[in-house]
Coordinates of C-alpha atoms in Angstrom, one line a residue:
M30 CA -67.1 -23.8 12.5
E31 CA -66.8 -27.4 11.1
S32 CA -66.5 -27.8 7.4
P33 CA -69.3 -29.6 5.6
Y34 CA -66.6 -31.8 4.0
N35 CA -66.1 -33.4 7.5
L36 CA -69.6 -34.8 7.4
L37 CA -68.9 -36.7 4.1
T38 CA -68.2 -40.4 4.0
D39 CA -64.9 -41.7 2.7
N40 CA -66.6 -42.8 -0.5
E41 CA -68.0 -39.3 -1.0
L42 CA -64.6 -37.8 -0.3
L43 CA -62.9 -40.2 -2.8
A44 CA -65.4 -39.2 -5.5
L45 CA -64.5 -35.6 -4.9
L46 CA -60.8 -36.4 -4.7
N47 CA -61.1 -38.1 -8.2
K48 CA -62.1 -34.7 -9.5
G49 CA -59.1 -33.0 -7.9
D50 CA -61.0 -31.4 -4.9
E51 CA -58.3 -30.1 -2.6
N52 CA -60.8 -29.8 0.3
A53 CA -61.7 -33.5 0.1
F54 CA -58.0 -34.3 0.1
S55 CA -57.5 -32.1 3.2
V56 CA -60.3 -33.9 5.1
I57 CA -58.9 -37.3 4.1
Y58 CA -55.5 -36.1 5.4
E59 CA -56.8 -34.8 8.7
R60 CA -58.9 -37.9 9.1
Y61 CA -56.2 -40.5 8.5
W62 CA -52.9 -38.8 9.3
P63 CA -53.1 -39.4 13.0
L64 CA -54.2 -43.0 12.6
L65 CA -51.5 -43.8 10.1
L66 CA -48.9 -42.0 12.2
R67 CA -49.7 -44.3 15.2
H68 CA -49.6 -47.3 12.9
A69 CA -46.3 -46.4 11.3
K70 CA -44.7 -45.5 14.7
R71 CA -45.4 -49.1 15.8
M72 CA -43.3 -50.4 12.9
L73 CA -40.6 -47.8 12.6
S74 CA -38.4 -46.4 15.3
D75 CA -37.2 -43.3 13.5
D76 CA -39.7 -40.4 13.5
E77 CA -38.1 -39.0 10.3
D78 CA -38.8 -42.3 8.5
V79 CA -42.4 -42.3 9.8
R80 CA -43.0 -38.7 8.5
D81 CA -41.3 -39.6 5.2
V82 CA -43.5 -42.7 4.8
L83 CA -46.7 -40.7 5.5
Q84 CA -45.6 -37.9 3.2
E85 CA -45.1 -40.5 0.4
V86 CA -48.5 -42.1 1.1
F87 CA -50.4 -38.8 0.9
S88 CA -48.4 -37.5 -2.0
K89 CA -49.2 -40.7 -3.9
L90 CA -52.9 -40.3 -3.0
W91 CA -52.9 -36.7 -4.3
N92 CA -50.8 -37.4 -7.3
Q93 CA -53.0 -40.2 -8.5
A94 CA -56.2 -38.6 -7.5
F95 CA -57.6 -38.5 -11.0
D96 CA -56.7 -42.1 -11.8
L97 CA -57.3 -43.6 -8.4
E98 CA -59.5 -46.7 -8.4
I99 CA -59.9 -48.2 -4.9
N100 CA -61.5 -51.7 -4.8
T101 CA -61.6 -51.7 -0.9
T102 CA -62.3 -49.1 1.7
L103 CA -60.2 -45.9 1.8
A104 CA -58.9 -46.9 5.3
S105 CA -57.8 -50.3 4.0
Y106 CA -56.1 -48.7 1.0
L107 CA -54.3 -46.2 3.1
Y108 CA -53.2 -48.8 5.6
A109 CA -51.9 -51.1 2.9
L110 CA -50.1 -48.3 1.2
T111 CA -48.5 -47.3 4.5
R112 CA -47.5 -50.9 5.3
N113 CA -45.9 -51.3 1.9
R114 CA -44.0 -48.1 2.2
I115 CA -42.8 -49.2 5.7
L116 CA -41.7 -52.5 4.4
N117 CA -39.7 -50.7 1.7
V118 CA -38.1 -48.5 4.3
I119 CA -37.2 -51.6 6.4
A120 CA -35.8 -53.4 3.3
H121 CA -33.7 -50.3 2.3
Q122 CA -32.4 -50.0 5.9
K123 CA -31.3 -53.6 5.8
V124 CA -29.6 -53.1 2.4
R125 CA -27.9 -49.9 3.8
T126 CA -26.9 -51.8 7.0
N127 CA -25.5 -54.7 5.0
H128 CA -23.7 -52.4 2.7
I129 CA -22.2 -50.3 5.5
D130 CA -21.1 -53.6 7.4
S131 CA -19.7 -54.8 4.2
L132 CA -17.7 -51.6 3.7
S133 CA -16.5 -51.7 7.2
S134 CA -15.3 -55.2 6.8
F135 CA -13.6 -54.3 3.6
M136 CA -11.8 -51.4 5.2
E137 CA -10.7 -53.4 8.2
N138 CA -9.4 -56.4 6.2
E139 CA -7.8 -54.3 3.3
Q140 CA -9.2 -56.6 0.7
V141 CA -8.0 -56.6 -2.9
A142 CA -9.4 -54.3 -5.6
T143 CA -11.7 -56.9 -7.0
D144 CA -13.8 -56.8 -3.8
Y145 CA -14.1 -53.1 -4.3
L146 CA -15.2 -53.6 -7.9
V147 CA -17.8 -56.1 -6.8
R148 CA -19.2 -53.7 -4.3
E149 CA -19.2 -50.8 -6.7
R150 CA -21.2 -53.0 -9.1
Q151 CA -23.7 -54.0 -6.4
L152 CA -24.1 -50.3 -5.5
S153 CA -24.5 -49.5 -9.2
L154 CA -27.3 -52.1 -9.4
L155 CA -29.0 -50.7 -6.4
I156 CA -28.8 -47.2 -7.9
E157 CA -30.1 -48.4 -11.2
K158 CA -33.0 -50.3 -9.5
E159 CA -34.0 -47.1 -7.6
I160 CA -33.8 -45.0 -10.8
A161 CA -36.0 -47.6 -12.5
L162 CA -38.6 -47.2 -9.8
L163 CA -38.9 -43.4 -10.4
P164 CA -42.1 -42.2 -12.1
E165 CA -41.7 -42.6 -15.9
K166 CA -41.6 -38.9 -16.8
M167 CA -39.2 -38.2 -14.1
R168 CA -37.1 -41.2 -15.1
V169 CA -36.9 -40.1 -18.7
I170 CA -35.9 -36.6 -17.8
F171 CA -33.3 -37.8 -15.3
D172 CA -31.9 -40.3 -17.8
L173 CA -31.5 -37.5 -20.5
S174 CA -29.7 -35.3 -18.0
R175 CA -27.4 -37.8 -16.2
N176 CA -26.8 -40.4 -18.9
K177 CA -27.2 -38.5 -22.1
H178 CA -25.7 -35.3 -20.6
L179 CA -28.3 -33.1 -22.2
S180 CA -28.8 -29.6 -20.7
Y181 CA -32.1 -28.5 -19.1
K182 CA -32.8 -26.5 -22.2
E183 CA -32.1 -29.4 -24.6
I184 CA -34.3 -31.7 -22.5
A185 CA -37.1 -29.2 -22.4
Q186 CA -37.0 -28.7 -26.3
K187 CA -36.8 -32.5 -26.9
L188 CA -39.8 -33.3 -24.6
S189 CA -41.7 -30.1 -25.4
I190 CA -41.9 -29.0 -21.7
S191 CA -40.6 -26.0 -19.9
E192 CA -37.0 -25.8 -18.4
N193 CA -38.6 -25.2 -15.0
T194 CA -40.4 -28.6 -15.3
V195 CA -37.1 -30.2 -16.2
K196 CA -35.3 -28.7 -13.3
K197 CA -38.1 -29.6 -10.9
Q198 CA -38.3 -33.2 -12.1
I199 CA -34.5 -33.6 -11.7
N200 CA -34.5 -32.1 -8.2
N201 CA -37.4 -34.3 -7.2
A202 CA -35.6 -37.3 -8.6
L203 CA -32.5 -36.5 -6.6
K204 CA -34.5 -36.1 -3.4
I205 CA -36.2 -39.5 -4.0
L206 CA -32.8 -41.1 -4.7
R207 CA -31.3 -39.5 -1.6
L208 CA -34.2 -40.8 0.5
K209 CA -34.1 -44.3 -0.9
L210 CA -30.4 -44.8 -1.1
G211 CA -29.2 -43.1 2.0
L212 CA -26.5 -40.6 2.3
V213 CA -23.4 -42.7 1.6
A214 CA -24.9 -44.4 -1.5
F215 CA -26.3 -41.1 -2.8
I216 CA -22.9 -39.2 -2.5
T217 CA -21.3 -42.2 -4.2
F218 CA -23.9 -42.0 -7.0
L219 CA -23.2 -38.3 -7.4
L220 CA -19.4 -38.9 -7.6
L221 CA -19.8 -41.6 -10.2
K222 CA -21.7 -39.3 -12.5

């Protein structure tokens, strides 16, 4: 039996989504996932990247449901969001490729230590940039953990939140950074801390 939500327009679904209605989100997801999947597959060759992009798009839609103000159609908004995420993936792939090529060249030519320091600084800047792009609450918690070396308990007390929230936010930050930085840069980041 078809859900009555399936008969609603995008605008009606958005109004319900703004109230946190999970059924409205589910219908939007089912309505647009296949379309966005085809769109993303035309621009990205890696199926895992495609799935990650769509997961980010729908996560953002749900996480911003209460504050979401769309000045266009839902379809246009989702396509634009997907396109922007895809462009981010492509840009990060290019950065990773350039970095890997640069590392290969460095290893082949056995350049002096100053080259290593320059590359390390570039990687640090890339890592700092990605950390700065984390959601504010997540970034604050991550900074207190990684840079101020506070324990989960100390962070929880300082921010008046639960230790579980702290742990979840740090784990989410690490997942995001691993996704954005790629495996080599992420392992380097962990080793530098």
